[in-house]
PDB file of C-alpha atoms in Angstrom:
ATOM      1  CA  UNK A   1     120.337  86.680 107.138  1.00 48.00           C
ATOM      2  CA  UNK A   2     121.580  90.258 106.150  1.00 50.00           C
ATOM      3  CA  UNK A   3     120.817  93.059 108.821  1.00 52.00           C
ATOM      4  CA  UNK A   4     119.758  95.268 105.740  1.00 63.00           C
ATOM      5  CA  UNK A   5     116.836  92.878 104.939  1.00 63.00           C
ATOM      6  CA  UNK A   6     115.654  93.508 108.369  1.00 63.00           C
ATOM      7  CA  UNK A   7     115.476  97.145 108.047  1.00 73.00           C
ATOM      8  CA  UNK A   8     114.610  97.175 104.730  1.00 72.00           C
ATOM      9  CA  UNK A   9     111.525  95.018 105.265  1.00 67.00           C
ATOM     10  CA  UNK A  10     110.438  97.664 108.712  1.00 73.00           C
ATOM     11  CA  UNK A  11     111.072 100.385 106.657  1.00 76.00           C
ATOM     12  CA  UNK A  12     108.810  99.514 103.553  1.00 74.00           C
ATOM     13  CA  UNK A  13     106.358  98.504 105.697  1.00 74.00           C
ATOM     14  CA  UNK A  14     105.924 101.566 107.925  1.00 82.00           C
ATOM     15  CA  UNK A  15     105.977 103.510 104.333  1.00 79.00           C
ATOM     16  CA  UNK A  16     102.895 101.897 103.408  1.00 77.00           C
ATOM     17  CA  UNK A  17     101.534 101.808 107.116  1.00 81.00           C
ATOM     18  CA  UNK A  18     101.286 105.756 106.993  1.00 85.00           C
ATOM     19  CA  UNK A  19      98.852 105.462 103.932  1.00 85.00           C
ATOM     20  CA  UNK A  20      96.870 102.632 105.042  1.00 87.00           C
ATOM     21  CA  UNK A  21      96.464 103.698 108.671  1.00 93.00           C
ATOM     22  CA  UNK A  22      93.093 105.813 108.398  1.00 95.00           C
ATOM     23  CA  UNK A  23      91.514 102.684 107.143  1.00 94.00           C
ATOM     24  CA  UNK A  24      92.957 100.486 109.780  1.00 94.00           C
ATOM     25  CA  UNK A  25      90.949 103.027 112.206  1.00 97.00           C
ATOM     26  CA  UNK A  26      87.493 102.505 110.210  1.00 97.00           C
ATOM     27  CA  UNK A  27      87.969  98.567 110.823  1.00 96.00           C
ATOM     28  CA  UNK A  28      88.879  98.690 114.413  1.00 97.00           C
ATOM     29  CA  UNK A  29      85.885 100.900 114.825  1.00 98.00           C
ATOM     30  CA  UNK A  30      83.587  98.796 112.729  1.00 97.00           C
ATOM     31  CA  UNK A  31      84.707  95.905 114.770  1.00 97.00           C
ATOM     32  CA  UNK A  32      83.979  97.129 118.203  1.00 97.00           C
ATOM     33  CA  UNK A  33      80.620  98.264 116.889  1.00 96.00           C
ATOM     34  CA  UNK A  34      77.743  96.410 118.684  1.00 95.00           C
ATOM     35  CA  UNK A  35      79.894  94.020 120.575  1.00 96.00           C
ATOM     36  CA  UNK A  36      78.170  91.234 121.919  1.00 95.00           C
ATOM     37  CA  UNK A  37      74.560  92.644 120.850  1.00 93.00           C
ATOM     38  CA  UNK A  38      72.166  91.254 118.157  1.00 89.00           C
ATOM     39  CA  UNK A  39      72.218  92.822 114.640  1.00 86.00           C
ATOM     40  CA  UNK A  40      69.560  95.494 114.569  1.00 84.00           C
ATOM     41  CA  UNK A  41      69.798  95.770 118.774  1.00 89.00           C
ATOM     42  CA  UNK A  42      72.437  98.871 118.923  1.00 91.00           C
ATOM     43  CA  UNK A  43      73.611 102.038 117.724  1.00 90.00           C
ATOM     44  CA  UNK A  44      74.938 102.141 113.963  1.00 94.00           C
ATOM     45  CA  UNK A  45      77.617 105.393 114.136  1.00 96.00           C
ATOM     46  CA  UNK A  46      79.166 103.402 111.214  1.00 97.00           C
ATOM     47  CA  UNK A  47      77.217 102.628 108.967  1.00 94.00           C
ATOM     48  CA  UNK A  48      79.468 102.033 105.932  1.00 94.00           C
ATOM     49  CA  UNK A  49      83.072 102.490 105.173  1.00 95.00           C
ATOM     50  CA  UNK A  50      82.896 106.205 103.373  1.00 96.00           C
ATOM     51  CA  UNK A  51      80.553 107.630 105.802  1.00 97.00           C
ATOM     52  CA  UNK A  52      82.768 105.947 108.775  1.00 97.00           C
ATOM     53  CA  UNK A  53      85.271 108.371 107.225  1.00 97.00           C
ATOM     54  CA  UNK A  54      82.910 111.132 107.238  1.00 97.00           C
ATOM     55  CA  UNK A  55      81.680 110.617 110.850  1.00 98.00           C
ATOM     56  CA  UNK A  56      85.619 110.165 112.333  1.00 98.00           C
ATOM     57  CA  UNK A  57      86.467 113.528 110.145  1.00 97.00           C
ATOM     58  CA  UNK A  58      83.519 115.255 111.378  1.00 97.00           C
ATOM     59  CA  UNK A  59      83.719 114.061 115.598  1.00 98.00           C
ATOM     60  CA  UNK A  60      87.114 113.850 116.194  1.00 97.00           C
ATOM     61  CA  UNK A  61      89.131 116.077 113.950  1.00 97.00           C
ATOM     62  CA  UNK A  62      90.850 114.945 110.657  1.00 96.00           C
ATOM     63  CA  UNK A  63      93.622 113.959 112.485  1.00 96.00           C
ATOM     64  CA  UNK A  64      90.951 111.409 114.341  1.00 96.00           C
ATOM     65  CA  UNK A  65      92.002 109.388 110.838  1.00 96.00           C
ATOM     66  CA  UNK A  66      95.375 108.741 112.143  1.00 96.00           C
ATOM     67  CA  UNK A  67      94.420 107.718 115.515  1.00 97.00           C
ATOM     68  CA  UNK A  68      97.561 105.232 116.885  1.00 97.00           C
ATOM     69  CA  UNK A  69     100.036 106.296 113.924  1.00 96.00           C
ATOM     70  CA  UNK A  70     102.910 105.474 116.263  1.00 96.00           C
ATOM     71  CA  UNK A  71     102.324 102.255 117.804  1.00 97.00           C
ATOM     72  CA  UNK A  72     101.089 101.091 114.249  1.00 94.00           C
ATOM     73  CA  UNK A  73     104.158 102.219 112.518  1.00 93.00           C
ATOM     74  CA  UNK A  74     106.354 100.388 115.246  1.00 93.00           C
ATOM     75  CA  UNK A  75     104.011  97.454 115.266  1.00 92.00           C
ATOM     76  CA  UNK A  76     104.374  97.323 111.358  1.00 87.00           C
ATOM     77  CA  UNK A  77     108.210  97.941 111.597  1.00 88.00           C
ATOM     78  CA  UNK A  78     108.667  94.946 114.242  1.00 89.00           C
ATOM     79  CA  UNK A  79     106.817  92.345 112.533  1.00 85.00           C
ATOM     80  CA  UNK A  80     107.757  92.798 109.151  1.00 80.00           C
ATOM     81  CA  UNK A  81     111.781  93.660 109.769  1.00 83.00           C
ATOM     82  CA  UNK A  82     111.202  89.540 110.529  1.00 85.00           C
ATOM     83  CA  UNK A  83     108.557  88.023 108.103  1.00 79.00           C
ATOM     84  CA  UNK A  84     110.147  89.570 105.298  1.00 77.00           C
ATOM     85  CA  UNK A  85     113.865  88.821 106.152  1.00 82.00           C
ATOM     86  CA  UNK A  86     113.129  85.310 107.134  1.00 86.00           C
ATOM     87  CA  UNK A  87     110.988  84.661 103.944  1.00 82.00           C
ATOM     88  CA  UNK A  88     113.813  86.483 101.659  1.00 81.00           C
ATOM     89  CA  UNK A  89     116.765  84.140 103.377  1.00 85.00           C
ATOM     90  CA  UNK A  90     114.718  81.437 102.830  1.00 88.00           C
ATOM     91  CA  UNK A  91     114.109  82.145  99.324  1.00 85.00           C
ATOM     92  CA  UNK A  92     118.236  83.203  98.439  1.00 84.00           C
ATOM     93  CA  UNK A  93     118.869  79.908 100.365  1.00 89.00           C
ATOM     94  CA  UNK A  94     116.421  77.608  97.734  1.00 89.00           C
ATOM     95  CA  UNK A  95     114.271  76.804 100.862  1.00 91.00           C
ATOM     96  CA  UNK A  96     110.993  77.850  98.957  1.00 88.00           C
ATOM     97  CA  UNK A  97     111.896  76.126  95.633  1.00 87.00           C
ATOM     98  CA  UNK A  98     111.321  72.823  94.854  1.00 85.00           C
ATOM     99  CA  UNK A  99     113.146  70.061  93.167  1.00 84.00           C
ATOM    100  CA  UNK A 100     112.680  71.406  89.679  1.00 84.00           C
ATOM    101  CA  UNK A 101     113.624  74.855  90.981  1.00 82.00           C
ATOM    102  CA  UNK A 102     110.537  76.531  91.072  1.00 81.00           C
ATOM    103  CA  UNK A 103     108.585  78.554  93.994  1.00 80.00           C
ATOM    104  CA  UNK A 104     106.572  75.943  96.300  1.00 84.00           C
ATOM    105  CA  UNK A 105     103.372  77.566  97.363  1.00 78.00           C
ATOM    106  CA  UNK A 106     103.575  74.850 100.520  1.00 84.00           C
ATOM    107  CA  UNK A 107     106.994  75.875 101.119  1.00 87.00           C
ATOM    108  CA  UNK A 108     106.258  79.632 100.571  1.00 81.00           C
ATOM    109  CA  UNK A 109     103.328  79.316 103.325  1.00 80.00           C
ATOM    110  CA  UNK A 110     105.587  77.690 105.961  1.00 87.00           C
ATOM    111  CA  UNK A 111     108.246  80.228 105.938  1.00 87.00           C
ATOM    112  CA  UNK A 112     105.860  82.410 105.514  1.00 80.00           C
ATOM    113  CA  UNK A 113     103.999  81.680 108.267  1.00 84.00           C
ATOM    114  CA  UNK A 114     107.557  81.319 111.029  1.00 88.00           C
ATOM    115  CA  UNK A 115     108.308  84.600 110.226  1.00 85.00           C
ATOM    116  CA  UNK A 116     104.809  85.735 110.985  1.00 83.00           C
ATOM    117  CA  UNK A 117     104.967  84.105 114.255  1.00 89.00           C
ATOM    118  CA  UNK A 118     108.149  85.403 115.735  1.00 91.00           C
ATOM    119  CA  UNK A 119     107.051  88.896 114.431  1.00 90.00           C
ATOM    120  CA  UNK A 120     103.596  89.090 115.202  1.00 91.00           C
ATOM    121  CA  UNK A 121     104.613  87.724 119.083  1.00 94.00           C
ATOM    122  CA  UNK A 122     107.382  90.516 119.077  1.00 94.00           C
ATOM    123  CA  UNK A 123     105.814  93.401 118.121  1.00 94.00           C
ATOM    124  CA  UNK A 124     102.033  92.181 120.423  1.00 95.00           C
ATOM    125  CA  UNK A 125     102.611  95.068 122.402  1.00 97.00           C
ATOM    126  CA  UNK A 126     102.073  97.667 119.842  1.00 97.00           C
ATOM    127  CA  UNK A 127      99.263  96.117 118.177  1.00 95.00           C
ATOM    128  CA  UNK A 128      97.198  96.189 121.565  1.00 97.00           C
ATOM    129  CA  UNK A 129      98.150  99.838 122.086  1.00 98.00           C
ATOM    130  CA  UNK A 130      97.120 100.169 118.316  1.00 97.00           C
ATOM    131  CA  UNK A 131      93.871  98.999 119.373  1.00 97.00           C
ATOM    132  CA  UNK A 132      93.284 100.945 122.176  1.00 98.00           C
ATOM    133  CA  UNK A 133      94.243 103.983 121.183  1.00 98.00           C
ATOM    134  CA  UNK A 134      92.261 103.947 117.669  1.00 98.00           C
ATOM    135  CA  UNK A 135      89.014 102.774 119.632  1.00 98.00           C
ATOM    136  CA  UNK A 136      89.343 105.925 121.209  1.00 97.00           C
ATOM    137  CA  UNK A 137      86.872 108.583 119.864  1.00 97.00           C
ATOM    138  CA  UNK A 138      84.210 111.092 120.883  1.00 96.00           C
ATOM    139  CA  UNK A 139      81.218 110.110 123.155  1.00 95.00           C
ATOM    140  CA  UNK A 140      78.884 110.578 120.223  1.00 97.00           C
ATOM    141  CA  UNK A 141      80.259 107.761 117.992  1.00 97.00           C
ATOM    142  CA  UNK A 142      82.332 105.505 120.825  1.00 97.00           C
ATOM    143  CA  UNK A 143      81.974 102.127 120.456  1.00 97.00           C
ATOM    144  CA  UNK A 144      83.770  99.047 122.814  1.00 96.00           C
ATOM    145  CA  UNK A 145      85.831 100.131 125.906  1.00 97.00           C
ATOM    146  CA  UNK A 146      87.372 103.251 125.936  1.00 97.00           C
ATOM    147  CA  UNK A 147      90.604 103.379 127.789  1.00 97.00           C
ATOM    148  CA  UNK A 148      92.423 106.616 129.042  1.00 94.00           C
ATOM    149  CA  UNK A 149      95.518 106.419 127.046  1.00 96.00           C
ATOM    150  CA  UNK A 150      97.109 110.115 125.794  1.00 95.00           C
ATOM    151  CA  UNK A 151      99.603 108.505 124.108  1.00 96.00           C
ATOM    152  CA  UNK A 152     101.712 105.298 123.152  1.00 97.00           C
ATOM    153  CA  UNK A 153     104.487 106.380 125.885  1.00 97.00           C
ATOM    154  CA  UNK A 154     101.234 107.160 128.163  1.00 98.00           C
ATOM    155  CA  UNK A 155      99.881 103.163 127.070  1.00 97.00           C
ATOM    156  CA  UNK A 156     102.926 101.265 127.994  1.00 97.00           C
ATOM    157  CA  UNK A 157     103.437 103.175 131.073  1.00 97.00           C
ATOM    158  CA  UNK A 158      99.597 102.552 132.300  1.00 95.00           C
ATOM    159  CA  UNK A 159      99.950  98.910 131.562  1.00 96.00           C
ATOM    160  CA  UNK A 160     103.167  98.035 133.057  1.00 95.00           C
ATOM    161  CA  UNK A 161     102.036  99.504 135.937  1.00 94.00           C
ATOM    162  CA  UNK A 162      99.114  97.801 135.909  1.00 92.00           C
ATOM    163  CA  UNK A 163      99.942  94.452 134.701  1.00 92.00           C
ATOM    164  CA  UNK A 164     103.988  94.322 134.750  1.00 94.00           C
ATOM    165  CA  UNK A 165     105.466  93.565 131.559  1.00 94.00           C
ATOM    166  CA  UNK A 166     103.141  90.592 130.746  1.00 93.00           C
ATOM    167  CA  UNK A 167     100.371  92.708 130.511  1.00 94.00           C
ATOM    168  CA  UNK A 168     101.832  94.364 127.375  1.00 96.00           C
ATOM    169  CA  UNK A 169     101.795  90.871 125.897  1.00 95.00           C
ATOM    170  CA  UNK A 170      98.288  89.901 126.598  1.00 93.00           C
ATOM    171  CA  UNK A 171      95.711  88.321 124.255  1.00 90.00           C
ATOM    172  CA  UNK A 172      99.261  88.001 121.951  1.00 91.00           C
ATOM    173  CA  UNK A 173      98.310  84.478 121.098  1.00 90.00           C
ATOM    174  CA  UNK A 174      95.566  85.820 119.055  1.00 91.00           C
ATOM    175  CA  UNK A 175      97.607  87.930 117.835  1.00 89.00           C
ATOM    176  CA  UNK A 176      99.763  85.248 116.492  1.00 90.00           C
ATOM    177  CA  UNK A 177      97.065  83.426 114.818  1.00 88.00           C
ATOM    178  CA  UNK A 178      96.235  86.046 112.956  1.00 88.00           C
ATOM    179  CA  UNK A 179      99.492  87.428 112.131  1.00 82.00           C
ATOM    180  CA  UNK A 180     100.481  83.424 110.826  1.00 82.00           C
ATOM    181  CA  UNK A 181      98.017  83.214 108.707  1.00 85.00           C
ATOM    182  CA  UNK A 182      98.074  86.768 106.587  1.00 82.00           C
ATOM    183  CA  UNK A 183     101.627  86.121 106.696  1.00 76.00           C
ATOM    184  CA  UNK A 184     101.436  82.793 104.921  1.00 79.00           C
ATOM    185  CA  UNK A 185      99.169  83.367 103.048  1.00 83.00           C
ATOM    186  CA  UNK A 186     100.195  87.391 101.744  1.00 76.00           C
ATOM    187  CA  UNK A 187     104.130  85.841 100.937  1.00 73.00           C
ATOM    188  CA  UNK A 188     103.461  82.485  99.657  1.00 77.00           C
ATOM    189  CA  UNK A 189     100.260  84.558  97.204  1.00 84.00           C
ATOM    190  CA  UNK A 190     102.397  87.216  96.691  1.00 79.00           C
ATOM    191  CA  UNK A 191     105.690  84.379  95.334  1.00 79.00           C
ATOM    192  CA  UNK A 192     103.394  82.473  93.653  1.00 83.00           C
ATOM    193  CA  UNK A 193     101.739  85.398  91.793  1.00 86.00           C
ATOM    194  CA  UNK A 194     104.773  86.694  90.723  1.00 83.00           C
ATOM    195  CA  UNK A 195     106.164  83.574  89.262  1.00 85.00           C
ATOM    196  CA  UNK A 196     103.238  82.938  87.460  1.00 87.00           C
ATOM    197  CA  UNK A 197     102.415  86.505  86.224  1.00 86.00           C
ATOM    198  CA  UNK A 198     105.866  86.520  84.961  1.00 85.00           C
ATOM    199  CA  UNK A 199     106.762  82.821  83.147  1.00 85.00           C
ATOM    200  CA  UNK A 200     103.189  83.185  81.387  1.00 86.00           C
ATOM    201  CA  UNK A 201     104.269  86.965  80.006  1.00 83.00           C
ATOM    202  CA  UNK A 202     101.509  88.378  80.921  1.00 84.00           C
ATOM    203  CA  UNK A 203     103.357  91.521  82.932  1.00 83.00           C
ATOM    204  CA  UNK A 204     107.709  92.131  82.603  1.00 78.00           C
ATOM    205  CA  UNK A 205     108.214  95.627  83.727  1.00 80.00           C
ATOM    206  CA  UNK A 206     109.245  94.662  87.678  1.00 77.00           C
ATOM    207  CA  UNK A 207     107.272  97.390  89.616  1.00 72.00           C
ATOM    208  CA  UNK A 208     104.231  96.494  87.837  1.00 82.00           C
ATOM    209  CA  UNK A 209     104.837  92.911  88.002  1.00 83.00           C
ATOM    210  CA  UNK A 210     105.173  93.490  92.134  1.00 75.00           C
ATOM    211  CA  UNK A 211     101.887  95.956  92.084  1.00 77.00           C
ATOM    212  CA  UNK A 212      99.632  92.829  90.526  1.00 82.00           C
ATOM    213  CA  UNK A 213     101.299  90.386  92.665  1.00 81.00           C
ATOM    214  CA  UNK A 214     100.715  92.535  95.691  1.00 75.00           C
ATOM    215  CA  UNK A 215      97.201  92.954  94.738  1.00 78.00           C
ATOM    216  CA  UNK A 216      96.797  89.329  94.310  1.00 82.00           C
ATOM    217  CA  UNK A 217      97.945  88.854  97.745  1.00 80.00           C
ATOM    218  CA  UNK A 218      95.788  91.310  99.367  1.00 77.00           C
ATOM    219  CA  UNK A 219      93.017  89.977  98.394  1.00 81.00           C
ATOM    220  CA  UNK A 220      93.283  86.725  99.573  1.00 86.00           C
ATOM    221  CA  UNK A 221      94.726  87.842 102.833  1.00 84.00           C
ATOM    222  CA  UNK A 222      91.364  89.825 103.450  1.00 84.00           C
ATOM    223  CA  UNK A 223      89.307  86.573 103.215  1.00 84.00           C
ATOM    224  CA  UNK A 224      91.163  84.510 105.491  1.00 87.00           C
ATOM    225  CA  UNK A 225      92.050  87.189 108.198  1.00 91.00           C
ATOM    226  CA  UNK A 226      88.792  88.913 109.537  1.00 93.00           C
ATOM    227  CA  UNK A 227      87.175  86.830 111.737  1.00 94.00           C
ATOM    228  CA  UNK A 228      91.251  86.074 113.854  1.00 94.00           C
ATOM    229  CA  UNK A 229      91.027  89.929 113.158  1.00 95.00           C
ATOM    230  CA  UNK A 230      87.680  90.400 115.037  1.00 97.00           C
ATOM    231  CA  UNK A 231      88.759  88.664 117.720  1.00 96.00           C
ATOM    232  CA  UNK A 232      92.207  90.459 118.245  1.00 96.00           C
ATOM    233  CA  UNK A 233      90.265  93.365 117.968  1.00 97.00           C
ATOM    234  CA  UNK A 234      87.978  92.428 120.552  1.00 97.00           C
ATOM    235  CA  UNK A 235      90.542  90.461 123.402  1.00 97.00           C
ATOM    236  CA  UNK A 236      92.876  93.605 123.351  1.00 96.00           C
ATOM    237  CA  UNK A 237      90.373  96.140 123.447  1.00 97.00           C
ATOM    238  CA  UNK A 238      88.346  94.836 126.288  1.00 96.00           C
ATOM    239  CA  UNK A 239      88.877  96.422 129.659  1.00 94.00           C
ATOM    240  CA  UNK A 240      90.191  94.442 132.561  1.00 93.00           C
ATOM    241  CA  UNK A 241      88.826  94.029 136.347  1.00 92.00           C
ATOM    242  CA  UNK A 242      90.718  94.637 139.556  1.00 87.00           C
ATOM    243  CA  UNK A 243      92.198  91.012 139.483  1.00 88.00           C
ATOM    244  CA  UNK A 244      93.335  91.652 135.869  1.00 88.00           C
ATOM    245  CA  UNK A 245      90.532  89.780 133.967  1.00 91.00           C
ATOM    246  CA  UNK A 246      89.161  90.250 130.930  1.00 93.00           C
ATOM    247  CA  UNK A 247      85.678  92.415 131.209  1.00 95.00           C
ATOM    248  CA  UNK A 248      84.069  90.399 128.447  1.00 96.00           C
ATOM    249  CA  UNK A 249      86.300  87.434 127.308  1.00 96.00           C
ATOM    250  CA  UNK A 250      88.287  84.424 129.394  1.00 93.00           C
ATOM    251  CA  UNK A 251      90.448  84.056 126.424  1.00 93.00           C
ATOM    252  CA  UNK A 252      90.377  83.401 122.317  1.00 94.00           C
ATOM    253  CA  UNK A 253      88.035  80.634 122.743  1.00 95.00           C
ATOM    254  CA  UNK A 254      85.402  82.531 125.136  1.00 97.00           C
ATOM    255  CA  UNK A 255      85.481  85.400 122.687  1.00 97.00           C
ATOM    256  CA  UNK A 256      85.003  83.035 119.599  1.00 96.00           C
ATOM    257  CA  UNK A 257      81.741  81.432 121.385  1.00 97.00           C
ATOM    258  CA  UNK A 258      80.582  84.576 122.849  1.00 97.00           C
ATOM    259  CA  UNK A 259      80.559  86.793 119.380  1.00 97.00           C
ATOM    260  CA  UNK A 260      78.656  83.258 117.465  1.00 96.00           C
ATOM    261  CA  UNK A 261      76.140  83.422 120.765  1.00 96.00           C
ATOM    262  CA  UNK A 262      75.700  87.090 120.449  1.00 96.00           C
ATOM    263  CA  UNK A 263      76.168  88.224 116.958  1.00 95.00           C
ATOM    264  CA  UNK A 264      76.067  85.328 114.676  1.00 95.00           C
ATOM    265  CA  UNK A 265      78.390  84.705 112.109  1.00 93.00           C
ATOM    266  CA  UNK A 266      77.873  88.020 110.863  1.00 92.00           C
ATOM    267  CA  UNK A 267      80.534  89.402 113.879  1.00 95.00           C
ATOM    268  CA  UNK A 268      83.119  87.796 112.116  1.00 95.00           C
ATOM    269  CA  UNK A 269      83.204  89.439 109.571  1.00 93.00           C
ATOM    270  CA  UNK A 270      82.521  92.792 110.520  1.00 95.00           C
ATOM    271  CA  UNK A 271      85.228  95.197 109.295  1.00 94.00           C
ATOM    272  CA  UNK A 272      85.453  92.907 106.365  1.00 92.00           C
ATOM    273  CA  UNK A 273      85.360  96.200 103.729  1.00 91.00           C
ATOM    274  CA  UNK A 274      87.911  98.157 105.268  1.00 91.00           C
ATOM    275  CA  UNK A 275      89.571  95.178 106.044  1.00 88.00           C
ATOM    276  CA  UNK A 276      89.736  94.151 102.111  1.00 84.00           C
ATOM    277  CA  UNK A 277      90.247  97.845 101.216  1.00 82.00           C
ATOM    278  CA  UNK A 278      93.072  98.249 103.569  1.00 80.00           C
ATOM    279  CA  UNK A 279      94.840  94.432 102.898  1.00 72.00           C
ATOM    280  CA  UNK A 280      94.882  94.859  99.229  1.00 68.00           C
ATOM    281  CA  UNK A 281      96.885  98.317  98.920  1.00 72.00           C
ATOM    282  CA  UNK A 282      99.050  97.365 102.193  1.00 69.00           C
ATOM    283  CA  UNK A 283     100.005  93.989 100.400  1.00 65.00           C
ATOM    284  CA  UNK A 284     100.798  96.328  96.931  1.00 70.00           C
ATOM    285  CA  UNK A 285     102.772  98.701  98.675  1.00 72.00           C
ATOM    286  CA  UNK A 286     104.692  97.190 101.478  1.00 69.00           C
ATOM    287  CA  UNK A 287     106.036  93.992  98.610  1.00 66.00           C
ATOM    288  CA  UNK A 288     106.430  96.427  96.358  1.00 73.00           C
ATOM    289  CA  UNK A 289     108.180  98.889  98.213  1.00 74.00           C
ATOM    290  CA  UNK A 290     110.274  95.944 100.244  1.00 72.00           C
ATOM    291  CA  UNK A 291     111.384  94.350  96.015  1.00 73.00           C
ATOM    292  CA  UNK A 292     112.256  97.950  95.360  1.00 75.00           C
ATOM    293  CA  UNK A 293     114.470  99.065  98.484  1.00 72.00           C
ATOM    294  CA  UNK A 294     116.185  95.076  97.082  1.00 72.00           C
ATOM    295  CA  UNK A 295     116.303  96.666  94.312  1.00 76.00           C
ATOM    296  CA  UNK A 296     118.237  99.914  94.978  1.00 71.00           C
ATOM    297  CA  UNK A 297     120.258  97.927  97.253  1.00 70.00           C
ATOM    298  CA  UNK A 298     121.667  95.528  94.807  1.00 72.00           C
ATOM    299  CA  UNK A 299     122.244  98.425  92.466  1.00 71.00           C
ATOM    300  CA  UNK A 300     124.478 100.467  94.511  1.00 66.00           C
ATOM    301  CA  UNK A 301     125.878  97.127  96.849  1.00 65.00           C
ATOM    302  CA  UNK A 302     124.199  98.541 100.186  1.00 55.00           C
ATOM    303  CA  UNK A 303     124.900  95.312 102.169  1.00 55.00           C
TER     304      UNK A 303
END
């Protein structure tokens, strides 16, 4: 596995984290709104997706839209230095082709989904900072637990002391699940919507060809994630008690029964616009950014 494909794949996926972050703060938001309460039962700060924007602008500062830049840029950097390297050796090996040499989608979703598992479990302790710190907001319009971080430095420091270096790995196993499957299922999309846009001739010109494919992928990924995206939301947000536990949830299966008690089906998929709007442009730019950086790199043998 070339080194470069791991930095390449970090690198165009913390290009396309800085433009998708503002949403990722709308969704966490959205998601922590009315936890565990009945539809109807709380307050509604967010309302809808554009005036979630309005509201975060207006209470905590435009900068409020780039709440946990850092940790989300690392997060993105760690996960997808793997998934992407791991798919792309897989792919120059023939792993992901089948016997008449074409992409399997099967194939595509396994090593899709190994590289979203050593990733996702990697780079856990970011995405719970992520979390934290982009749940935190002004009294007005605060929703779930709000914890005292100033910083991501300021995060990791709090929990180790707290909860020694397995605390910045807790609730990762939710993580994992949901990292697995919009890994699988963004690559092996993203392969087979390539090969298909391009053997039918319906799009040639290659950055084109990787913005539809991209798309393609996005959009699938946003059905499949939210509700494992809830959840994550939920189990590293919550605060802990003095013996370490969870304030609300035992674990992923307490939190799954406790949302269905509580909220219905409907909690699963709250977040599910931002979560769409954000998945489909991530998916376009990170692939297409990751086949360009290839790209360049073949041109001018960067190995």
């Amino acid at each position: 596995m070339a080194t470069s494909d791991f930095v390449l794949g970090g690198v165009a996926a913390m290009g396309a984290g800085l433009f998708t972050n503002p949403v990722e703060v709308i969704k966490t938001r959205i998601q922590l709104q009315g936890e565990l309460a009945a539809k109807g039962s709380h307050a509604q700060p967010y309302r809808s997706v554009f005036q979630a924007f309005v509201t975060v602008a207006k209470n905590d500062g435009i900068m409020g839209l780039q709440k946990g830049l850092a940790p989300a840029l690392c997060f993105q950097f760690v996960i997808n230095s793997f998934r992407l390297s791991i798919y792309t050796h897989a792919l120059e090996q023939g792993w992901v082709h089948n016997s008449k040499k074409e992409i399997s989608f099967s194939r595509g979703l396994f090593w899709g989904a190994l590289g979203g598992v050593v990733g996702s479990y990697a780079a856990s302790p970011f995405f719970m900072i992520k979390t934290q710190l982009q749940a935190q907001a002004a009294k007005q319009i605060a929703v779930g637990y709000q914890h005292p971080h100033t910083s991501m430095s300021d995060a990791i420091r709090q929990i180790y002391r707290r909860s020694g270096v397995f605390g910045l790995w807790r609730g990762s196993m939710a993580n994992v699940g949901r990292a697995t499957v919009a890994s699988a299922v963004q690559i092996a999309t993203f392969g087979q919507a390539k090969s298909m846009l391009k053997d039918s001739g319906l799009v040639s010109h290659p950055t084109l060809l990787s913005f539809c494919s991209g798309l393609t992928a996005g959009s699938f990924v946003s059905i499949a994630i939210t509700p494992l995206d809830v959840i994550t939301t939920r189990l590293y947000n919550q605060g802990l008690d003095a013996q370490g536990r969870g304030l609300y949830y035992r674990g992923w299966l307490d939190c799954v029964l406790k949302i269905l008690r509580s909220e219905g089906l409907h909690g699963f998929y709250k977040g599910f616009w931002p979560i769409y709007l954000r998945s489909a442009p991530y998916s376009t730019l990170v692939l297409s950014f990751f086949d360009e950086l290839i790209s360049l790199r073949e041109k001018y043998n960067l190995h």
